[in-house]
Coordinates of C-alpha atoms in Angstrom, one line a residue:
M1 CA -16.0 10.6 10.5
S2 CA -18.3 12.3 12.9
T3 CA -16.5 15.3 14.4
L4 CA -17.2 17.6 17.3
E5 CA -17.6 20.3 14.7
A6 CA -20.4 18.4 13.0
S7 CA -22.1 17.7 16.4
G8 CA -22.3 21.4 17.2
K9 CA -20.1 21.2 20.3
V10 CA -17.4 23.5 18.7
S11 CA -17.8 27.2 19.0
P12 CA -17.3 28.9 15.6
S13 CA -14.5 30.9 17.2
Y14 CA -12.4 27.8 17.7
R15 CA -10.2 26.1 15.0
P16 CA -12.1 22.8 14.4
V17 CA -10.9 19.7 16.1
R18 CA -11.2 16.3 14.5
F19 CA -11.7 13.9 17.4
P20 CA -14.4 11.3 17.0
E21 CA -17.7 11.9 18.8
R22 CA -17.9 10.0 22.1
E23 CA -20.9 8.7 24.0
T24 CA -20.3 8.0 27.7
L25 CA -22.5 5.5 29.5
V26 CA -23.2 6.2 33.2
E27 CA -24.0 3.6 35.9
R28 CA -25.3 5.0 39.2
R29 CA -25.0 2.9 42.3
A30 CA -27.1 3.1 45.5
D31 CA -24.2 4.4 47.6
G32 CA -23.6 7.4 45.3
T33 CA -20.7 5.8 43.3
L34 CA -20.7 6.5 39.6
I35 CA -19.2 4.2 36.9
L36 CA -18.4 6.0 33.6
R37 CA -17.4 4.1 30.4
S38 CA -17.3 4.7 26.7
A39 CA -20.1 3.3 24.7
R40 CA -17.7 1.9 22.1
A41 CA -15.0 -0.8 22.7
L42 CA -11.3 -0.3 22.1
P43 CA -10.6 -1.2 18.5
R44 CA -8.4 -4.1 17.5
I45 CA -5.2 -3.3 15.6
E46 CA -2.6 -5.5 14.0
Q47 CA 0.4 -4.0 15.8
R48 CA 1.4 -5.3 19.3
S49 CA 3.2 -2.1 20.3
F50 CA 4.6 1.1 18.9
V51 CA 7.8 -0.4 17.4
D52 CA 5.7 -2.4 15.0
F53 CA 5.0 0.8 13.1
V54 CA 8.6 1.6 12.3
A55 CA 9.0 -0.7 9.3
L56 CA 5.7 0.7 7.8
W57 CA 7.0 4.3 7.9
A58 CA 10.4 3.3 6.6
A59 CA 8.7 1.9 3.6
R60 CA 6.4 4.9 3.1
R61 CA 8.5 7.9 4.3
G62 CA 11.9 6.4 4.3
D63 CA 13.9 9.6 3.4
T64 CA 12.0 12.0 5.7
A65 CA 13.2 12.8 9.2
A66 CA 11.8 10.7 12.0
F67 CA 13.7 12.4 14.9
C68 CA 15.5 15.7 15.0
E69 CA 17.5 17.4 17.8
R70 CA 20.0 20.3 18.2
D71 CA 23.7 19.4 17.9
A72 CA 26.6 21.0 19.9
Q73 CA 26.6 23.9 17.4
G74 CA 22.9 24.5 17.8
E75 CA 22.0 23.2 14.4
W76 CA 19.3 20.6 13.8
R77 CA 20.5 17.0 13.1
S78 CA 18.1 14.3 12.1
L79 CA 17.6 10.6 11.6
S80 CA 15.4 9.4 8.7
W81 CA 12.8 6.7 8.9
N82 CA 14.9 4.4 6.8
E83 CA 18.0 4.9 9.0
L84 CA 15.9 4.5 12.2
W85 CA 14.6 1.1 11.0
R86 CA 18.1 0.0 10.1
Q87 CA 19.6 1.1 13.4
V88 CA 16.8 -0.4 15.5
R89 CA 17.6 -3.8 14.1
S90 CA 21.4 -3.4 14.3
V91 CA 21.2 -2.2 18.0
A92 CA 18.7 -4.9 18.8
A93 CA 21.1 -7.6 17.5
A94 CA 23.9 -6.0 19.6
L95 CA 21.8 -6.0 22.7
L96 CA 21.0 -9.7 22.3
E97 CA 24.6 -10.5 21.7
A98 CA 25.5 -8.6 24.9
G99 CA 23.3 -10.9 26.9
L100 CA 20.3 -8.7 27.4
N101 CA 16.9 -10.5 27.5
P102 CA 13.5 -10.3 29.2
Q103 CA 15.2 -10.9 32.6
R104 CA 18.1 -8.6 31.9
P105 CA 16.7 -5.1 31.0
L106 CA 18.3 -2.1 29.5
M107 CA 18.5 0.8 31.9
L108 CA 18.8 4.3 30.4
L109 CA 20.3 7.0 32.6
S110 CA 20.4 10.0 30.3
G111 CA 17.6 12.1 28.8
N112 CA 15.8 12.3 25.5
S113 CA 18.0 12.0 22.4
I114 CA 17.9 10.5 18.9
E115 CA 20.1 7.6 20.2
Q116 CA 17.9 7.0 23.1
A117 CA 14.9 6.7 20.8
V118 CA 16.8 4.0 18.8
A119 CA 17.7 2.2 22.0
L120 CA 14.2 2.2 23.3
L121 CA 12.7 0.9 20.1
A122 CA 15.5 -1.7 19.6
A123 CA 14.8 -3.1 23.1
E124 CA 11.1 -3.1 22.5
Y125 CA 11.5 -4.9 19.2
V126 CA 13.2 -7.9 20.7
G127 CA 11.4 -8.2 24.1
I128 CA 14.1 -6.5 26.3
P129 CA 12.4 -4.4 29.0
A130 CA 13.7 -0.8 28.8
A131 CA 13.9 1.1 32.1
P132 CA 14.5 4.9 31.5
V133 CA 15.6 6.7 34.7
S134 CA 15.3 10.4 35.6
P135 CA 18.7 11.9 34.7
P136 CA 19.1 13.9 38.0
Y137 CA 19.3 10.6 39.9
A138 CA 22.7 10.1 38.3
L139 CA 23.7 13.7 37.7
A140 CA 22.5 15.9 40.5
S141 CA 22.6 13.6 43.5
K142 CA 25.3 13.5 46.2
D143 CA 24.6 10.0 47.5
F144 CA 22.8 8.4 44.5
A145 CA 20.2 7.0 46.9
R146 CA 17.4 7.0 44.3
L147 CA 19.6 5.5 41.6
K148 CA 20.7 2.7 43.9
A149 CA 17.0 2.1 44.8
V150 CA 16.0 1.7 41.1
C151 CA 18.9 -0.5 40.4
A152 CA 18.0 -2.7 43.4
S153 CA 14.4 -3.1 42.2
V154 CA 15.3 -3.6 38.5
P155 CA 18.9 -4.9 38.3
P156 CA 20.2 -3.7 34.8
G157 CA 21.4 -6.1 32.2
G158 CA 22.9 -3.2 30.3
I159 CA 23.2 0.6 30.9
F160 CA 22.8 3.3 28.3
V161 CA 24.3 6.8 28.7
Q162 CA 24.5 9.7 26.2
S163 CA 28.0 10.7 27.4
A164 CA 30.3 8.7 29.5
A165 CA 32.1 11.4 31.5
P166 CA 29.1 13.0 33.3
Y167 CA 27.8 9.6 34.5
A168 CA 31.2 8.2 35.7
R169 CA 30.5 9.0 39.4
A170 CA 27.0 7.5 39.2
L171 CA 28.2 4.3 37.5
A172 CA 31.0 3.9 40.1
S173 CA 28.4 4.1 42.9
I174 CA 26.2 1.2 41.8
D175 CA 26.8 -2.5 41.5
F176 CA 25.7 -3.6 38.0
A177 CA 27.9 -6.7 37.9
D178 CA 28.8 -7.6 34.3
A179 CA 26.2 -5.4 32.7
P180 CA 27.8 -3.6 29.7
V181 CA 27.7 0.2 29.6
I182 CA 26.8 1.7 26.2
A183 CA 28.0 5.3 25.7
V184 CA 27.2 7.5 22.7
E185 CA 30.0 9.9 23.4
G186 CA 33.4 9.3 25.0
A187 CA 33.1 5.5 25.6
R188 CA 35.8 4.4 28.0
Q189 CA 37.7 1.2 28.2
G190 CA 35.4 -1.7 28.7
Q191 CA 32.3 0.2 27.5
L192 CA 30.5 -0.3 24.2
A193 CA 30.7 2.7 21.8
W194 CA 27.3 3.5 20.2
E195 CA 28.8 3.8 16.8
T196 CA 29.8 0.2 16.9
L197 CA 26.3 -0.9 17.7
A198 CA 24.3 1.4 15.5
H199 CA 26.5 1.0 12.4
R200 CA 27.4 -2.7 12.5
P201 CA 26.4 -4.7 9.4
L202 CA 23.4 -6.9 10.1
D203 CA 24.4 -10.3 8.7
E204 CA 21.9 -13.1 8.1
T205 CA 22.7 -14.8 11.5
A206 CA 22.1 -11.6 13.5
E207 CA 18.9 -10.8 11.5
R208 CA 17.5 -14.3 12.2
A209 CA 18.2 -13.8 15.9
V210 CA 16.5 -10.5 15.9
E211 CA 13.4 -11.7 14.1
R212 CA 13.2 -14.8 16.3
A213 CA 13.3 -12.7 19.5
H214 CA 10.6 -10.4 18.0
A215 CA 8.4 -13.3 17.2
T216 CA 8.5 -14.7 20.7
V217 CA 7.2 -11.4 22.4
R218 CA 3.9 -12.0 24.2
T219 CA 1.3 -9.6 25.3
D220 CA 2.0 -10.0 29.0
D221 CA 5.8 -9.6 28.6
T222 CA 7.4 -6.5 30.2
A223 CA 8.0 -3.8 27.6
R224 CA 8.9 -0.9 29.7
V225 CA 9.7 -0.2 33.4
L226 CA 8.9 3.4 34.4
F227 CA 9.6 4.8 37.9
T228 CA 7.3 7.0 39.8
S229 CA 8.6 10.4 40.9
G230 CA 9.1 9.2 44.5
S231 CA 7.2 12.1 46.0
T232 CA 6.3 10.1 49.0
G233 CA 9.4 8.0 49.3
L234 CA 11.8 6.1 47.0
P235 CA 10.6 5.6 43.4
K236 CA 8.4 2.6 42.7
A237 CA 9.0 0.5 39.6
V238 CA 6.0 0.4 37.3
R239 CA 5.8 -2.6 35.0
L240 CA 4.2 -1.9 31.7
T241 CA 3.5 -4.8 29.3
Y242 CA 3.2 -5.0 25.6
G243 CA -0.5 -5.3 26.2
N244 CA -0.5 -1.9 28.0
L245 CA 1.4 -0.2 25.2
G246 CA -0.8 -1.9 22.6
A247 CA -4.0 -0.6 24.3
V248 CA -2.6 3.0 24.0
A249 CA -1.8 2.4 20.3
A250 CA -5.3 1.0 19.7
Y251 CA -6.8 4.1 21.4
F252 CA -4.7 6.4 19.2
S253 CA -5.8 4.5 16.1
D254 CA -9.3 5.8 16.7
N255 CA -8.8 9.1 18.5
L256 CA -6.0 10.4 16.3
A257 CA -6.8 8.6 13.0
W258 CA -6.9 12.0 11.3
L259 CA -3.1 12.3 11.8
H260 CA -2.7 9.9 8.8
D261 CA -3.8 12.7 6.4
A262 CA -0.4 14.3 6.4
Q263 CA 2.9 13.7 8.2
P264 CA 2.6 15.3 11.7
V265 CA 5.3 17.5 13.2
F266 CA 5.9 17.5 16.9
L267 CA 8.1 19.5 19.2
D268 CA 8.4 18.0 22.7
W269 CA 10.6 18.1 25.8
L270 CA 8.6 15.9 28.1
P271 CA 10.9 13.2 29.5
W272 CA 10.7 9.7 28.2
H273 CA 11.0 8.2 31.7
H274 CA 7.4 9.3 32.4
G275 CA 4.2 8.0 30.9
L276 CA 3.1 11.2 29.2
G277 CA 6.4 11.9 27.4
G278 CA 7.7 8.3 27.1
V279 CA 4.5 6.4 26.2
L280 CA 1.9 8.9 24.8
H281 CA 4.1 11.5 23.0
F282 CA 6.9 9.1 22.0
G283 CA 4.5 6.4 20.9
R284 CA 2.3 8.9 19.0
A285 CA 5.3 10.0 17.0
I286 CA 6.2 6.5 16.0
Q287 CA 2.6 5.3 15.3
F288 CA 1.8 8.2 12.9
G289 CA 5.2 8.5 11.2
A290 CA 5.8 12.0 12.5
T291 CA 8.9 14.2 12.4
H292 CA 9.5 14.5 16.1
Y293 CA 11.8 17.4 17.2
I294 CA 13.4 16.9 20.6
D295 CA 13.1 20.2 22.4
D296 CA 16.2 21.0 24.4
G297 CA 14.3 23.5 26.5
R298 CA 12.6 23.2 29.9
P299 CA 9.9 25.2 31.7
V300 CA 12.5 26.9 34.0
A301 CA 14.4 30.2 33.8
G302 CA 17.4 30.0 31.5
M303 CA 16.0 27.0 29.5
I304 CA 12.5 28.1 28.4
E305 CA 14.3 30.4 26.0
R306 CA 15.4 27.3 24.1
T307 CA 11.8 26.2 23.7
V308 CA 10.9 29.6 22.4
R309 CA 13.8 29.5 19.9
N310 CA 12.7 26.0 18.7
L311 CA 9.1 27.1 18.3
R312 CA 10.2 29.8 16.0
D313 CA 11.7 27.1 13.8
V314 CA 9.1 24.4 14.2
S315 CA 5.3 24.7 13.6
P316 CA 3.9 21.7 15.5
T317 CA 0.7 19.8 14.5
I318 CA 0.0 19.4 18.2
F319 CA 1.8 21.1 21.1
A320 CA 1.4 20.1 24.7
T321 CA 3.4 21.1 27.7
V322 CA 3.1 21.7 31.4
P323 CA 1.2 24.7 32.8
S324 CA 4.3 26.4 34.1
A325 CA 5.7 26.4 30.5
W326 CA 2.4 27.8 29.2
T327 CA 2.7 30.6 31.8
V328 CA 6.0 31.7 30.4
L329 CA 5.0 31.2 26.8
A330 CA 2.0 33.4 27.3
A331 CA 4.2 36.4 27.9
E332 CA 6.5 35.5 25.0
L333 CA 3.6 35.1 22.6
E334 CA 2.2 38.5 23.6
R335 CA 5.4 40.2 22.5
D336 CA 6.8 38.0 19.7
R337 CA 4.7 38.0 16.6
K338 CA 6.9 35.5 14.7
L339 CA 6.7 33.1 17.6
A340 CA 2.9 33.4 17.7
E341 CA 2.6 32.9 13.9
S342 CA 4.8 29.7 14.0
L343 CA 3.0 28.2 17.0
F344 CA -0.5 28.9 15.7
A345 CA 0.1 28.1 12.1
H346 CA -0.6 24.4 12.0
A347 CA -1.7 23.5 15.6
S348 CA -4.8 21.3 15.7
F349 CA -5.0 21.7 19.4
F350 CA -2.9 22.4 22.5
G351 CA -2.5 20.3 25.5
Y352 CA -1.4 20.5 29.1
G353 CA -0.9 18.1 32.0
G354 CA 0.8 17.5 35.3
A355 CA -1.1 20.4 37.0
S356 CA -4.1 22.7 36.3
L357 CA -3.8 25.5 33.8
P358 CA -4.6 29.0 35.2
A359 CA -7.5 30.6 33.5
D360 CA -5.6 33.9 33.0
V361 CA -2.9 32.1 31.1
C362 CA -5.4 30.3 28.9
N363 CA -7.3 33.5 28.2
R364 CA -4.1 35.5 27.3
I365 CA -3.0 32.8 24.8
Q366 CA -6.4 32.7 23.2
T367 CA -6.4 36.4 22.8
V368 CA -3.0 36.2 20.9
A369 CA -4.4 33.4 18.8
Q370 CA -7.4 35.4 17.8
E371 CA -5.2 38.4 16.9
T372 CA -2.8 36.2 15.0
I373 CA -5.0 33.7 13.1
G374 CA -8.6 34.9 13.8
E375 CA -9.6 32.0 15.9
R376 CA -8.9 30.2 19.2
I377 CA -7.3 26.8 19.6
A378 CA -8.7 24.3 21.9
F379 CA -6.8 23.3 25.1
C380 CA -7.3 19.6 25.7
T381 CA -6.2 17.7 28.8
G382 CA -7.0 14.6 30.8
L383 CA -6.1 12.7 33.9
A384 CA -3.6 9.8 33.9
A385 CA -0.6 8.5 35.7
T386 CA 2.6 6.5 35.0
E387 CA 0.6 3.5 36.2
T388 CA -1.9 4.0 33.4
C389 CA 0.6 4.5 30.6
G390 CA -0.2 8.2 30.6
M391 CA -3.8 7.5 29.4
G392 CA -7.0 7.6 31.3
T393 CA -9.6 10.3 30.8
Y394 CA -9.6 13.0 28.1
C395 CA -11.4 16.2 27.2
S396 CA -11.4 16.4 23.4
W397 CA -13.7 19.4 23.0
P398 CA -13.1 23.1 23.5
T399 CA -14.2 24.5 26.8
D400 CA -14.6 28.1 28.0
A401 CA -12.4 27.6 31.0
P402 CA -9.5 25.1 31.6
G403 CA -9.8 22.2 34.0
N404 CA -12.2 19.8 32.4
I405 CA -10.4 16.4 32.2
G406 CA -13.2 14.9 30.1
T407 CA -14.5 11.4 30.1
P408 CA -13.0 7.9 30.0
A409 CA -10.8 7.0 27.0
L410 CA -11.9 4.1 24.9
G411 CA -11.5 0.9 26.7
S412 CA -11.2 2.6 30.2
E413 CA -13.7 2.7 33.0
V414 CA -13.8 5.4 35.7
K415 CA -15.2 4.9 39.2
L416 CA -16.2 8.0 41.1
V417 CA -16.5 7.5 44.8
P418 CA -18.1 10.3 46.8
L419 CA -15.8 11.9 49.3
E420 CA -17.5 12.0 52.8
G421 CA -18.8 15.4 53.8
D422 CA -17.5 17.0 50.7
G423 CA -20.6 17.6 48.6
G424 CA -20.0 17.1 44.9
R425 CA -16.4 16.0 45.2
Y426 CA -15.4 12.4 44.2
E427 CA -12.3 10.3 44.5
I428 CA -11.5 9.1 40.9
R429 CA -10.3 5.6 40.1
L430 CA -9.5 3.9 36.7
R431 CA -9.7 0.4 35.2
G432 CA -8.7 -0.7 31.7
P433 CA -6.1 -2.6 29.5
N434 CA -3.7 0.4 29.8
V435 CA -3.4 0.1 33.6
F436 CA -0.3 -1.6 34.9
G437 CA -0.4 -4.9 36.8
G438 CA 1.7 -3.9 39.8
Y439 CA 4.9 -2.5 41.2
I440 CA 7.9 -4.7 40.8
G441 CA 8.9 -6.3 44.1
Q442 CA 6.4 -4.4 46.2
P443 CA 3.2 -6.5 46.5
E444 CA 1.9 -4.6 49.5
L445 CA 2.0 -1.3 47.6
T446 CA 0.4 -3.0 44.6
A447 CA -2.4 -4.2 46.7
A448 CA -3.0 -0.8 48.2
A449 CA -3.0 0.8 44.7
F450 CA -6.2 -1.1 43.6
D451 CA -9.6 -1.3 45.1
E452 CA -11.6 -4.5 45.5
E453 CA -12.9 -4.2 41.9
G454 CA -9.5 -3.7 40.3
F455 CA -9.7 0.0 39.9
F456 CA -6.5 1.9 40.2
R457 CA -6.5 4.7 42.9
F458 CA -5.0 7.9 41.6
G459 CA -5.2 9.8 44.9
D460 CA -7.0 12.6 43.0
A461 CA -10.3 14.3 43.4
V462 CA -12.8 15.6 40.8
R463 CA -16.1 17.3 40.5
L464 CA -18.7 16.8 37.7
A465 CA -18.7 19.6 35.2
D466 CA -22.5 19.1 35.1
P467 CA -23.9 17.1 38.1
A468 CA -26.9 16.2 36.1
D469 CA -24.9 14.9 33.1
P470 CA -21.6 13.2 33.9
A471 CA -21.0 12.8 30.1
Q472 CA -20.1 16.6 30.1
G473 CA -16.8 15.7 31.8
M474 CA -15.1 16.1 35.1
I475 CA -13.2 19.0 36.7
F476 CA -9.9 18.2 38.4
A477 CA -10.4 19.1 42.1
G478 CA -6.9 18.5 43.5
R479 CA -4.7 15.8 45.0
T480 CA -6.4 14.3 48.0
V481 CA -3.0 13.7 49.5
E482 CA -2.2 17.4 49.3
D483 CA -5.2 18.6 51.3
F484 CA -4.9 19.5 54.9
K485 CA -6.9 21.1 57.8
L486 CA -6.6 24.5 59.5
A487 CA -6.5 24.6 63.3
N488 CA -10.3 25.2 63.3
G489 CA -10.8 21.9 61.4
S490 CA -11.6 23.4 58.0
W491 CA -10.4 21.4 55.1
V492 CA -8.1 23.2 52.6
R493 CA -8.3 22.0 49.1
T494 CA -4.8 22.9 48.1
G495 CA -5.2 22.6 44.3
A496 CA -8.2 25.0 44.2
V497 CA -6.6 27.5 46.5
R498 CA -3.4 27.5 44.5
L499 CA -5.2 28.1 41.3
A500 CA -7.3 30.9 42.8
L501 CA -4.1 32.6 44.1
I502 CA -2.3 32.4 40.8
D503 CA -5.3 33.8 39.0
C504 CA -5.7 36.6 41.5
C505 CA -2.0 37.6 41.2
A506 CA -1.7 37.0 37.5
P507 CA 0.7 37.3 35.8
L508 CA 3.1 38.0 38.7
L509 CA 3.4 34.4 40.0
S510 CA 4.7 31.3 38.2
D511 CA 3.7 28.8 40.9
A512 CA 2.9 28.7 44.6
V513 CA 3.0 26.4 47.7
I514 CA -0.1 26.7 50.0
C515 CA 0.7 26.7 53.7
G516 CA -1.4 26.5 56.9
H517 CA -1.5 22.9 58.2
D518 CA -2.8 23.2 61.8
R519 CA -2.5 27.0 61.6
D520 CA -5.1 29.7 62.1
Y521 CA -5.1 31.0 58.5
L522 CA -3.6 30.4 55.1
T523 CA -0.4 31.7 53.7
A524 CA 1.7 31.0 50.6
L525 CA 5.2 30.7 49.4
A526 CA 5.5 31.6 45.7
W527 CA 7.9 31.9 42.8
P528 CA 7.8 35.1 40.8
N529 CA 7.3 35.5 37.1
L530 CA 10.4 37.7 36.9
A531 CA 9.5 39.4 33.6
A532 CA 6.0 40.3 34.8
C533 CA 7.3 41.6 38.2
R534 CA 9.9 43.8 36.5
R535 CA 7.1 45.4 34.4
I536 CA 5.5 46.8 37.6
A537 CA 7.8 49.9 37.5
P538 CA 10.7 51.0 35.3
E539 CA 13.2 51.0 38.2
L540 CA 12.7 47.2 38.6
E541 CA 13.9 46.3 35.1
A542 CA 17.5 45.8 36.0
L543 CA 17.1 44.0 39.3
D544 CA 18.1 40.4 39.8
A545 CA 15.8 37.8 41.4
D546 CA 17.0 38.3 45.0
A547 CA 16.4 42.1 44.9
L548 CA 13.2 41.8 43.0
V549 CA 11.3 39.5 45.3
A550 CA 11.9 41.8 48.3
H551 CA 11.4 45.1 46.6
P552 CA 8.7 47.3 48.3
L553 CA 6.9 48.0 45.0
V554 CA 6.5 44.3 44.2
V555 CA 5.4 43.5 47.8
A556 CA 2.9 46.4 47.7
E557 CA 1.4 45.2 44.4
L558 CA 1.0 41.6 45.7
S559 CA -0.6 43.0 48.9
R560 CA -3.1 44.8 46.7
R561 CA -3.8 41.6 44.8
L562 CA -4.3 39.6 48.0
A563 CA -6.9 42.3 49.2
R564 CA -9.0 41.5 46.1
Q565 CA -9.6 37.9 47.1
K566 CA -12.8 38.7 49.1
A567 CA -14.4 40.2 46.0
G568 CA -14.2 36.9 44.4
G569 CA -16.3 35.3 47.1
A570 CA -13.7 32.8 48.2
T571 CA -14.3 31.1 51.6
L572 CA -10.6 30.6 52.2
V573 CA -8.1 33.3 51.2
I574 CA -4.4 33.7 51.4
E575 CA -3.5 36.2 54.2
R576 CA 0.2 36.5 53.6
L577 CA 2.6 35.7 50.8
M578 CA 6.4 35.5 50.4
L579 CA 8.2 35.4 47.0
M580 CA 11.2 33.2 46.7
A581 CA 14.2 33.8 44.5
E582 CA 15.5 30.2 44.8
P583 CA 13.7 28.0 42.2
P584 CA 12.2 24.7 43.3
S585 CA 14.9 22.0 43.6
L586 CA 14.6 18.9 41.4
D587 CA 17.2 17.1 43.4
A588 CA 15.4 17.8 46.6
N589 CA 12.2 16.5 44.9
E590 CA 10.4 19.8 45.3
I591 CA 9.5 19.7 41.6
A592 CA 9.0 16.8 39.2
D593 CA 10.6 16.6 35.8
K594 CA 7.3 17.7 34.2
G595 CA 7.2 20.9 36.3
Y596 CA 4.6 19.9 38.9
V597 CA 5.5 21.3 42.4
N598 CA 5.5 18.8 45.2
Q599 CA 3.6 20.8 47.8
A600 CA 4.5 18.6 50.8
M601 CA 8.3 18.4 50.0
A602 CA 8.5 22.1 49.3
R603 CA 6.8 22.9 52.7
A604 CA 9.1 20.6 54.5
R605 CA 12.3 21.9 52.9
R606 CA 11.3 25.6 53.4
A607 CA 9.8 25.2 56.8
H608 CA 11.8 28.2 58.1
L609 CA 10.2 30.4 55.5
I610 CA 6.7 29.2 56.6
D611 CA 7.6 30.1 60.2
A612 CA 8.5 33.6 59.0
L613 CA 5.1 33.9 57.3
Y614 CA 3.4 33.3 60.7
H615 CA 5.6 35.6 62.7
A616 CA 3.6 38.1 64.8
A617 CA 5.3 41.0 63.1
P618 CA 5.8 40.0 59.4
A619 CA 9.0 41.1 57.7
S620 CA 8.9 43.8 55.0
Q621 CA 9.3 41.3 52.1
I622 CA 6.0 39.6 53.1
A623 CA 2.9 40.7 51.3
C624 CA -0.2 40.9 53.5
R625 CA -3.9 41.0 52.6
A626 CA -4.6 43.5 55.3
S627 CA -2.4 45.6 57.6
D628 CA -1.3 43.5 60.6

């Protein structure tokens, strides 16, 4: 296999990556539009979707662990490939007997777990659409408006929960008619206990029913229903077919073929109700017979420590997470040699998605990698959406700075439409067999999501890494829907300004919201990296978040950082900044499950803080670029 190492694209200081060499064809149109596509077609594979790989690995790696997760005592529990295959068929039979079918989907309200993995695969095997839902819709909501909306768009034929008690209020709030509720823990009267489903004997009649249902699955049947984050309203139901999932599996069969050499090991927290976690990462584990550890951590204070603990135990073959998690991990890696040794030991490459990775964070991690293993590890990323099965473009080669989202994946085409009056910036659109067919029950939104040639509109902007050679990849240039104008008419590219601010203030900020719509200058609300802020001075070490964000030493240091912006040559700079102790709210939709901050929602919810930033006499806790 030709590799990037053989082609000379890999710097000797990087651990070699083994992706196939790609050639990108470029079509230039008279209006400035570019069409990019891979020179090779998507390969054909025997399997229709990911579940078709389970029996293969049960035969080859039957006694090895397929999925692992922490139990209530904090110890790892696991499910072997043999047992996974047995339970998939047993649960599939039970779902069919309970009346679930292609018109009566299985809705899953709880988060990633071994049992949810079985349920997802069981449904997929017999043609029952699986609809995983963001757990906060049922756990952290007061009126359950989003849960009611998703149930209205996709009426469930059955509902899965990990534990009955926490979901009791949510279940009582929705009308799910005669749909059975399946509970792993604490099943109540009238509910189905998971043990009964997973450990029932599979008699000949049930097995025939399962295989008959499996044989009738067609490419255009619905395999999965994923819901968008609802950042601009109520969630939209994205219908993904077996053909969509099969296209991702076909792409993996080429791009990740080298994972067949040895059993991969993954550690991952990304939620299965999103495309990246639930299609790409979940599907990858199944397709390559991995041991997949379910990370019980999250990239937020109080939970990232669990990820750190897990990474000390598990040395992943590939590790990908969101930039906010990498920001915290950078500090942990710098001070914890055991953690660094475990993370870098077997990692072929790192990944990030959902937002841009600050250059400072990337550089700090590479420094630790060089000190630990004597080489750097490539950070790979791409651009995708729930509507594209988490697959779209991908940068599979090491780059000196983060941000390159690569070129179209095999089978996909990218359209780059020049943005008016924005030299070098393009709106990016995608077409391919991995792209969904439409939103369920919302034809007008479906029509708006595609252009006249069938390309899906991301709502994102990019620049070419090399304008003379589009095959060198694209640089993510922000969400077009997040951009706004200052009072003088100047456009603010929120994504670029946010990254520049975080880099300028590194490592003191974990994330920021850029403000200034119809104002005279830019300001920002930001969340602190508490550990980094406490290192400013010894007297800060014992302070809680509320005291720390307003401390004069922290404010003074941030003011000094803001004053440096001019030296970087930025045309738009942040004049004032306020740190916030309250983290972004998932329930208020300020932050997505994957850690991406919704700029518009955060600005709306914290409008009173923005008003304070623009007060003629700023309060003492506001950092200012120059004295006012």
